[in-house]
Amino acid sequence: MDTKVTLPEQDGVYYVRLAIDAETPWWIDIQFYKDSSEILLKHRRRRAARQADNSKVEQVSAFEETYLDFWDSVLSFLTGLDFLQVHGAMLSGMMRGLEVRKLLDERAIIKIKERERFVYYSVRETTLVDALKIIRSDTETIRFTNNLPTLLVPALMATFDSFVMRTISNILTSRPEIAKSMKKQISLAELLDFPTIEVARASLIEKEIQGVMRDSHESHINWIGQVLKVPLEPEGRLKTDFFELCERRNIITHNGGRINKIYLENCAKYGLDTGQLDEGAAVATDAAYVFQAVNCVVEMATKISQVVWRKVDPATQERAEKTMNHITYELIKRERYELANRLFDFCRNDFKKWASDPYRLQNIVNHANALRLSGDKAGAEKLIDTESWVAKSLEYKISVAAVREDVAEVVSLLKGPGIGTEIKEIDLLQWPVFRGIRETSEFRAAFKEVFGVDSLGQEEPENTSTVQNSATP
């Protein structure tokens, strides 16, 4: 039952409600409230908020919705794989253990002795057989967990295919001249079956999309690049990794995960060394491979999205920049620095003009921080030095000091004006730019002096949505 509870209101205090299903105790619904009526944050995915101020409503692009839906799906892969790899076998064992204990409690002839961790039972042979069946089913569950990475590859590629199909649809919808140039034929009888010309037009566009999607992934990318006259073909490492993933998906789906001649020929065409691969051998698809596959698909989709979005819908470029900053920030929070740095490099190399200077500056700070956290402190310093920060606001100054690992400057700014207004307590506790700084004795002492609490142990939030602006450092 969902019982409404009136909670006392205090500034800076949030309330958490846990709803636990008695029949399925491993399932938990989490909701966060600022007061008894306002839901601030939900554990479940929420569509990107439509932001508005008193003077204007921000334009939202169809490309934004398409990409964010793709990103939400990718997050489920990352979160699910993390959980299953760490907790899957343990959770399975725990559930089977509870099932066996329930069976023994119900059927035991004598419950012999209970001592701390151990309970002893006297049971009949039939009960023992049933208990062993439960234990064997646990082995099957573990086998499934081990096979899960292989099963995730087709699902991951299906997510990418959905993104590409929606992107193509958005292009044809946003650019009528492209749709008009399609050389599609329709008979008079078929045309008369449609109630309006618009319905007939939509049907022809759908046929064009389906025709494109029936071809290879390389053809999908080439089609988008050709109709928009933009370079989209991947190069180097990304090209090899992405097209190998496409071919692996094919052999997992159609050949039981075993290498065939087509896989070898196509991988060689895309630059993969196939000399050590034998036809008929099973490809090794483990969790590490899937993590890299997710990186590859995110990098590919993000580059396609940003290039196409800016080309087709330039009026919403600022939102494209905001989306890019949000994604890279989330990757830093999840400590996926390698992928974050690849996307940051793409920004620096391909974004010649920014619509929003604050987003450009946030991108620089976050990129430098990702370099620092991945061990490239020299690269972080070099990047920070490309910009003058003297006249910038407090959030940039303190973030730059943190990237430089100048603890004395961070502490000085922490004790100065603007803390509590421009920079809030929660920002200092949550922003990844302060990783490695929060733990220092100097920072802890200054934080306690200003806010009255110790920063140590105030962990960053789970890698889900947050109440802060995710484009911040």
Coordinates of C-alpha atoms in Angstrom, one line a residue:
M1 CA 0.0 0.0 0.0
D2 CA 1.3 3.5 -0.9
T3 CA 0.8 5.4 2.3
K4 CA 1.3 9.2 2.1
V5 CA 3.6 10.5 4.8
T6 CA 3.9 14.2 5.8
L7 CA 7.6 15.0 6.3
P8 CA 9.1 18.0 8.1
E9 CA 10.7 20.4 5.6
Q10 CA 14.2 21.6 6.0
D11 CA 16.5 23.5 3.6
G12 CA 19.0 21.2 1.9
V13 CA 17.3 18.0 3.2
Y14 CA 15.8 15.4 1.0
Y15 CA 13.6 12.4 1.9
V16 CA 13.8 8.8 0.6
R17 CA 11.0 6.3 0.5
L18 CA 11.7 2.6 0.0
A19 CA 8.9 0.4 -1.2
I20 CA 9.8 -3.3 -0.7
D21 CA 7.6 -6.0 -2.1
A22 CA 7.1 -8.6 0.6
E23 CA 6.7 -11.4 -2.0
T24 CA 9.8 -10.4 -3.9
P25 CA 12.1 -8.9 -1.3
W26 CA 15.0 -8.3 -3.8
W27 CA 12.8 -5.8 -5.7
I28 CA 13.0 -2.2 -4.3
D29 CA 11.3 0.9 -5.6
I30 CA 13.1 4.1 -4.6
Q31 CA 11.7 7.6 -4.7
F32 CA 13.3 10.8 -3.6
Y33 CA 11.2 13.8 -2.3
K34 CA 12.0 17.4 -1.5
D35 CA 8.9 17.5 0.5
S36 CA 5.8 15.3 1.0
S37 CA 4.4 16.1 -2.5
E38 CA 7.2 16.9 -4.8
I39 CA 9.2 14.0 -6.4
L40 CA 12.6 15.4 -7.1
L41 CA 14.2 12.3 -8.5
K42 CA 13.2 8.8 -9.5
H43 CA 15.3 5.7 -9.7
R44 CA 13.6 4.9 -12.9
R45 CA 14.5 6.5 -16.3
R46 CA 12.8 9.8 -17.0
R47 CA 12.7 11.5 -20.4
A48 CA 14.9 14.6 -20.7
A49 CA 13.0 17.5 -19.1
R50 CA 11.7 20.2 -21.3
Q51 CA 13.3 23.3 -19.8
A52 CA 11.8 26.8 -20.1
D53 CA 12.2 30.2 -18.6
N54 CA 9.9 33.2 -18.5
S55 CA 10.9 34.5 -21.8
K56 CA 11.3 31.5 -24.1
V57 CA 10.9 27.8 -24.5
E58 CA 13.9 25.9 -25.6
Q59 CA 13.5 24.1 -28.9
V60 CA 13.8 20.4 -28.6
S61 CA 15.1 18.4 -31.6
A62 CA 13.9 15.0 -32.7
F63 CA 17.6 14.1 -32.8
E64 CA 17.9 14.8 -29.1
E65 CA 15.0 12.4 -28.2
T66 CA 16.5 9.8 -30.4
Y67 CA 19.9 10.0 -28.9
L68 CA 18.8 10.2 -25.3
D69 CA 16.6 7.1 -25.8
F70 CA 19.7 5.3 -27.1
W71 CA 21.7 6.6 -24.2
D72 CA 19.2 5.4 -21.7
S73 CA 19.3 1.9 -23.3
V74 CA 23.1 1.9 -23.1
L75 CA 23.0 2.8 -19.4
S76 CA 20.9 -0.3 -18.8
F77 CA 23.6 -2.4 -20.4
L78 CA 26.3 -0.8 -18.3
T79 CA 24.3 -1.0 -15.0
G80 CA 23.1 -4.5 -15.7
L81 CA 26.4 -5.9 -16.7
D82 CA 28.1 -4.3 -13.7
F83 CA 25.5 -5.8 -11.4
L84 CA 25.5 -9.3 -12.9
Q85 CA 29.3 -9.6 -13.1
V86 CA 29.7 -8.6 -9.4
H87 CA 26.5 -9.9 -7.8
G88 CA 24.9 -12.3 -10.3
A89 CA 26.3 -15.6 -8.9
M90 CA 26.1 -14.4 -5.4
L91 CA 22.4 -13.4 -5.7
S92 CA 21.6 -16.7 -7.4
G93 CA 23.3 -18.6 -4.6
M94 CA 21.5 -16.6 -2.0
M95 CA 18.1 -17.3 -3.5
R96 CA 18.8 -21.0 -4.0
G97 CA 20.1 -21.2 -0.4
L98 CA 16.8 -19.7 0.9
E99 CA 14.9 -22.1 -1.2
V100 CA 16.8 -25.1 0.1
R101 CA 16.4 -24.0 3.7
K102 CA 12.7 -23.5 3.3
L103 CA 12.5 -27.1 1.8
L104 CA 14.4 -28.6 4.7
D105 CA 12.5 -26.6 7.3
E106 CA 9.2 -28.0 5.9
R107 CA 10.3 -31.6 5.4
A108 CA 12.8 -32.3 8.1
I109 CA 12.2 -35.4 10.3
I110 CA 14.3 -33.8 13.0
K111 CA 15.9 -30.4 13.2
I112 CA 18.9 -31.7 15.0
K113 CA 21.0 -28.7 16.2
E114 CA 21.4 -25.0 15.5
R115 CA 24.8 -23.4 16.3
E116 CA 25.7 -19.9 15.2
R117 CA 25.9 -20.3 11.4
F118 CA 24.8 -23.9 11.1
V119 CA 21.5 -25.8 11.2
Y120 CA 21.5 -29.6 11.0
Y121 CA 18.6 -31.6 9.6
S122 CA 17.6 -35.2 9.4
V123 CA 15.7 -35.8 6.1
R124 CA 14.4 -38.6 3.9
E125 CA 16.1 -39.5 0.6
T126 CA 13.3 -37.9 -1.5
T127 CA 13.9 -34.6 0.3
L128 CA 17.6 -34.9 -0.4
V129 CA 16.9 -35.5 -4.1
D130 CA 14.7 -32.4 -4.3
A131 CA 17.4 -30.3 -2.5
L132 CA 20.0 -31.4 -5.0
K133 CA 17.7 -30.4 -7.9
I134 CA 17.5 -26.9 -6.5
I135 CA 21.3 -26.8 -6.2
R136 CA 21.8 -28.1 -9.7
S137 CA 19.4 -25.3 -11.0
D138 CA 21.8 -22.9 -9.4
T139 CA 24.6 -24.3 -11.5
E140 CA 22.4 -23.7 -14.6
T141 CA 21.8 -20.1 -13.5
I142 CA 25.6 -19.5 -13.1
R143 CA 26.1 -21.0 -16.6
F144 CA 23.5 -18.5 -17.9
T145 CA 25.3 -15.7 -16.2
N146 CA 28.5 -16.7 -17.8
N147 CA 26.9 -16.9 -21.2
L148 CA 25.2 -13.5 -20.8
P149 CA 27.9 -11.4 -22.4
T150 CA 27.4 -13.4 -25.7
L151 CA 23.7 -12.9 -25.4
L152 CA 24.1 -9.1 -24.9
V153 CA 26.0 -8.6 -28.2
P154 CA 22.9 -8.9 -30.5
A155 CA 20.8 -6.9 -28.0
L156 CA 23.4 -4.1 -28.1
M157 CA 23.5 -4.0 -31.9
A158 CA 19.7 -4.0 -31.9
T159 CA 19.8 -0.9 -29.8
F160 CA 22.2 0.7 -32.3
D161 CA 20.1 -0.3 -35.2
S162 CA 17.0 1.3 -33.6
F163 CA 19.0 4.5 -33.1
V164 CA 20.1 4.5 -36.8
M165 CA 16.6 3.8 -38.1
R166 CA 15.1 6.7 -36.1
T167 CA 18.0 9.0 -37.2
I168 CA 17.2 8.2 -40.8
S169 CA 13.5 8.8 -40.2
N170 CA 14.4 12.2 -38.6
I171 CA 16.5 13.2 -41.6
L172 CA 13.7 12.4 -44.1
T173 CA 11.1 14.1 -41.9
S174 CA 13.3 17.3 -41.3
R175 CA 14.5 17.5 -44.9
P176 CA 11.6 17.1 -47.3
E177 CA 13.8 17.8 -50.3
I178 CA 15.7 14.5 -49.5
A179 CA 12.5 12.6 -49.4
K180 CA 11.4 14.2 -52.7
S181 CA 14.6 13.1 -54.4
M182 CA 13.9 9.4 -53.6
K183 CA 13.3 7.4 -56.7
K184 CA 10.4 5.3 -55.5
Q185 CA 7.5 4.2 -57.7
I186 CA 3.9 3.5 -56.7
S187 CA 1.0 2.3 -58.9
L188 CA -2.1 4.2 -59.3
A189 CA -4.1 1.4 -57.6
E190 CA -1.8 1.6 -54.6
L191 CA -2.0 5.4 -54.5
L192 CA -5.8 5.3 -54.5
D193 CA -5.8 3.0 -51.5
F194 CA -4.3 5.8 -49.4
P195 CA -6.7 8.3 -47.8
T196 CA -4.3 11.3 -48.4
I197 CA -1.1 12.1 -50.2
E198 CA 0.6 12.6 -46.9
V199 CA -0.2 9.1 -45.8
A200 CA 1.2 7.8 -49.2
R201 CA 4.3 9.9 -48.7
A202 CA 4.8 8.5 -45.2
S203 CA 4.4 5.0 -46.6
L204 CA 7.1 5.6 -49.3
I205 CA 9.5 7.1 -46.6
E206 CA 8.9 4.0 -44.5
K207 CA 9.8 1.7 -47.4
E208 CA 12.9 3.7 -48.1
I209 CA 14.0 3.4 -44.4
Q210 CA 13.3 -0.4 -44.4
G211 CA 15.2 -0.7 -47.7
V212 CA 18.3 1.0 -46.2
M213 CA 18.1 -1.0 -42.9
R214 CA 18.1 -4.3 -44.8
D215 CA 21.6 -3.6 -46.0
S216 CA 24.9 -3.7 -44.0
H217 CA 25.8 -1.4 -41.1
E218 CA 28.5 0.1 -43.4
S219 CA 25.7 0.9 -45.9
H220 CA 23.6 2.6 -43.2
I221 CA 26.4 4.9 -42.3
N222 CA 27.3 5.6 -46.0
W223 CA 23.7 6.4 -46.8
I224 CA 23.5 9.1 -44.1
G225 CA 26.8 10.5 -45.1
Q226 CA 25.9 10.7 -48.8
V227 CA 22.5 12.3 -48.4
L228 CA 23.8 14.9 -46.0
K229 CA 27.2 15.3 -47.7
V230 CA 29.0 14.9 -44.4
P231 CA 31.9 12.5 -43.5
L232 CA 30.7 9.8 -41.2
E233 CA 32.8 6.7 -42.1
P234 CA 34.8 5.6 -39.0
E235 CA 38.5 5.5 -39.2
G236 CA 41.4 3.6 -37.6
R237 CA 40.6 1.8 -34.3
L238 CA 36.9 2.7 -34.3
K239 CA 36.4 1.3 -37.8
T240 CA 38.1 -2.0 -37.0
D241 CA 36.3 -2.4 -33.7
F242 CA 32.9 -1.4 -34.9
F243 CA 32.7 -3.6 -38.0
E244 CA 34.2 -6.5 -36.1
L245 CA 31.4 -6.1 -33.6
C246 CA 28.9 -6.1 -36.5
E247 CA 30.3 -9.3 -37.9
R248 CA 30.4 -10.9 -34.4
R249 CA 26.8 -10.1 -34.0
N250 CA 26.1 -11.9 -37.3
I251 CA 27.9 -15.1 -36.3
I252 CA 26.4 -15.2 -32.8
T253 CA 22.9 -14.8 -34.3
H254 CA 23.3 -17.0 -37.4
N255 CA 26.2 -19.4 -36.7
G256 CA 26.2 -20.3 -33.0
G257 CA 29.0 -17.9 -32.3
R258 CA 31.5 -19.8 -34.5
I259 CA 33.8 -18.1 -37.0
N260 CA 32.9 -18.6 -40.6
K261 CA 34.4 -17.6 -43.9
I262 CA 32.3 -14.4 -44.2
Y263 CA 33.5 -13.2 -40.8
L264 CA 37.1 -13.8 -41.7
E265 CA 36.8 -12.0 -45.1
N266 CA 34.9 -9.0 -43.8
C267 CA 37.1 -8.5 -40.7
A268 CA 40.2 -8.7 -42.9
K269 CA 38.6 -6.0 -45.2
Y270 CA 38.1 -3.7 -42.2
G271 CA 41.7 -4.1 -41.1
L272 CA 41.5 -6.8 -38.4
D273 CA 44.4 -9.3 -38.2
T274 CA 42.7 -12.6 -38.8
G275 CA 45.9 -14.7 -39.0
Q276 CA 45.3 -16.4 -35.6
L277 CA 41.6 -17.1 -36.2
D278 CA 40.4 -20.5 -37.4
E279 CA 37.2 -21.1 -39.3
G280 CA 34.8 -23.1 -37.1
A281 CA 36.3 -21.9 -33.8
A282 CA 34.1 -20.2 -31.2
V283 CA 34.7 -16.5 -30.6
A284 CA 35.5 -15.7 -27.0
T285 CA 32.9 -13.1 -25.9
D286 CA 33.4 -12.2 -22.2
A287 CA 32.4 -9.3 -20.1
A288 CA 35.5 -7.3 -21.0
Y289 CA 34.6 -7.6 -24.7
V290 CA 31.1 -6.4 -24.1
F291 CA 32.3 -3.4 -22.1
Q292 CA 34.6 -2.4 -25.0
A293 CA 31.7 -3.1 -27.4
V294 CA 29.5 -0.7 -25.5
N295 CA 32.3 1.9 -25.7
C296 CA 32.5 1.3 -29.4
V297 CA 28.7 1.6 -30.0
V298 CA 28.4 4.8 -27.8
E299 CA 31.3 6.4 -29.6
M300 CA 29.9 5.6 -33.1
A301 CA 26.3 6.7 -32.2
T302 CA 27.4 9.9 -30.5
K303 CA 29.5 11.0 -33.5
I304 CA 26.7 10.2 -35.9
S305 CA 24.2 12.0 -33.7
Q306 CA 26.2 15.1 -33.2
V307 CA 27.3 15.5 -36.9
V308 CA 23.7 14.9 -38.2
W309 CA 22.0 17.0 -35.6
R310 CA 24.2 20.0 -36.2
K311 CA 23.8 19.6 -40.0
V312 CA 20.0 19.1 -40.2
D313 CA 18.8 21.1 -37.2
P314 CA 21.3 23.9 -36.6
A315 CA 18.7 26.0 -34.7
T316 CA 19.1 23.6 -31.7
Q317 CA 22.9 23.4 -31.7
E318 CA 23.1 24.7 -28.2
R319 CA 21.1 21.7 -27.0
A320 CA 23.4 19.4 -29.0
E321 CA 26.3 20.9 -27.0
K322 CA 24.4 20.4 -23.7
T323 CA 23.7 16.8 -24.6
M324 CA 27.3 16.1 -25.4
N325 CA 28.4 17.7 -22.1
H326 CA 25.8 15.6 -20.2
I327 CA 27.0 12.4 -21.7
T328 CA 30.7 13.0 -21.2
Y329 CA 30.0 14.1 -17.6
E330 CA 28.1 10.9 -16.9
L331 CA 30.9 8.8 -18.3
I332 CA 33.4 10.6 -15.9
K333 CA 31.0 9.9 -13.0
R334 CA 31.1 6.2 -14.0
E335 CA 34.9 6.3 -14.3
R336 CA 34.8 5.4 -18.0
Y337 CA 37.6 7.9 -18.7
E338 CA 38.9 6.2 -21.9
L339 CA 35.5 6.6 -23.7
A340 CA 35.0 10.1 -22.3
N341 CA 38.4 11.2 -23.6
R342 CA 37.6 9.8 -27.1
L343 CA 34.4 11.9 -27.2
F344 CA 36.2 15.0 -25.8
D345 CA 38.8 14.6 -28.6
F346 CA 36.0 14.4 -31.1
C347 CA 34.6 17.7 -29.7
R348 CA 37.9 19.5 -29.9
N349 CA 38.7 18.2 -33.5
D350 CA 35.2 18.6 -35.0
F351 CA 33.4 21.4 -33.2
K352 CA 34.8 24.4 -34.9
K353 CA 32.2 26.8 -33.5
W354 CA 30.2 26.6 -30.3
A355 CA 26.8 28.2 -29.8
S356 CA 27.3 28.4 -26.0
D357 CA 30.5 29.6 -24.5
P358 CA 29.6 28.3 -21.0
Y359 CA 29.2 24.8 -22.6
R360 CA 32.5 25.2 -24.4
L361 CA 34.2 26.1 -21.1
Q362 CA 32.5 23.2 -19.2
N363 CA 33.7 20.9 -22.0
I364 CA 37.3 22.0 -21.6
V365 CA 37.3 21.6 -17.7
N366 CA 35.6 18.2 -17.9
H367 CA 38.0 17.0 -20.6
A368 CA 41.0 18.1 -18.5
N369 CA 39.5 16.4 -15.5
A370 CA 39.0 13.2 -17.4
L371 CA 42.7 13.3 -18.5
R372 CA 43.8 13.9 -14.9
L373 CA 41.7 11.1 -13.5
S374 CA 43.0 8.7 -16.2
G375 CA 46.6 9.5 -15.2
D376 CA 47.5 12.1 -17.9
K377 CA 48.2 15.1 -15.6
A378 CA 50.5 16.7 -18.1
G379 CA 47.8 16.6 -20.8
A380 CA 45.3 18.0 -18.3
E381 CA 47.6 20.9 -17.5
K382 CA 48.3 21.6 -21.2
L383 CA 44.6 21.7 -22.0
I384 CA 43.7 24.0 -19.1
D385 CA 46.4 26.4 -20.2
T386 CA 44.7 26.9 -23.6
E387 CA 42.2 29.2 -21.9
S388 CA 42.5 32.2 -19.5
W389 CA 40.5 31.6 -16.4
V390 CA 41.3 34.9 -14.5
A391 CA 38.0 36.6 -15.3
K392 CA 35.8 33.5 -15.2
S393 CA 33.2 32.7 -12.5
L394 CA 33.9 30.8 -9.2
E395 CA 32.7 27.4 -10.5
Y396 CA 35.4 27.6 -13.2
K397 CA 38.2 28.9 -11.0
I398 CA 37.7 26.3 -8.3
S399 CA 37.3 23.5 -10.8
V400 CA 40.5 24.5 -12.6
A401 CA 42.4 24.6 -9.3
A402 CA 41.1 21.1 -8.6
V403 CA 42.2 19.9 -12.0
R404 CA 45.7 21.3 -11.3
E405 CA 45.5 19.6 -7.9
D406 CA 46.3 22.9 -6.3
V407 CA 44.7 22.1 -2.9
A408 CA 45.8 25.4 -1.4
E409 CA 44.0 27.4 -4.1
V410 CA 40.9 25.1 -3.7
V411 CA 40.9 25.7 0.0
S412 CA 41.3 29.5 -0.4
L413 CA 38.4 29.7 -2.8
L414 CA 36.4 27.3 -0.5
K415 CA 36.7 29.9 2.3
G416 CA 35.9 32.8 0.1
P417 CA 32.8 34.5 -1.2
G418 CA 30.4 32.6 -3.4
I419 CA 30.6 29.3 -1.5
G420 CA 27.0 28.4 -0.5
T421 CA 25.5 30.4 -3.3
E422 CA 27.5 30.0 -6.6
I423 CA 29.0 26.8 -5.3
K424 CA 26.8 24.7 -3.0
E425 CA 27.8 22.1 -0.4
I426 CA 26.3 19.4 -2.6
D427 CA 28.5 20.5 -5.6
L428 CA 31.6 20.1 -3.6
L429 CA 30.5 16.6 -2.5
Q430 CA 29.3 15.4 -5.9
W431 CA 31.3 16.9 -8.7
P432 CA 33.9 14.5 -10.0
V433 CA 36.4 17.3 -10.5
F434 CA 37.0 17.1 -6.7
R435 CA 38.0 13.5 -6.7
G436 CA 41.3 13.2 -5.0
I437 CA 40.9 16.6 -3.5
R438 CA 38.0 15.8 -1.1
E439 CA 40.1 13.2 0.7
T440 CA 42.9 15.7 1.6
S441 CA 43.2 16.9 5.2
E442 CA 43.3 20.5 4.0
F443 CA 40.1 20.2 2.1
R444 CA 38.4 18.3 4.9
A445 CA 39.3 20.9 7.5
A446 CA 38.2 23.8 5.3
F447 CA 34.9 22.0 4.4
K448 CA 34.1 21.4 8.1
E449 CA 35.0 25.0 9.0
V450 CA 32.5 26.3 6.3
F451 CA 29.7 23.7 6.5
G452 CA 30.2 22.1 9.9
V453 CA 30.4 18.5 8.7
D454 CA 33.3 16.3 7.5
S455 CA 33.5 15.7 3.7
L456 CA 35.0 12.3 4.2
G457 CA 32.5 9.5 3.7
Q458 CA 30.1 11.8 1.8
E459 CA 30.2 9.7 -1.3
E460 CA 29.2 10.8 -4.7
P461 CA 25.6 9.6 -5.7
E462 CA 24.9 6.4 -7.6
N463 CA 25.4 6.6 -11.4
T464 CA 21.9 7.5 -12.2
S465 CA 20.1 10.8 -12.7
T466 CA 21.0 13.6 -10.3
V467 CA 19.3 16.8 -9.2
Q468 CA 22.3 18.9 -10.3
N469 CA 23.0 20.2 -13.8
S470 CA 25.0 17.3 -15.2
A471 CA 26.9 19.6 -17.6
T472 CA 28.8 21.2 -14.6
P473 CA 32.3 20.1 -13.8

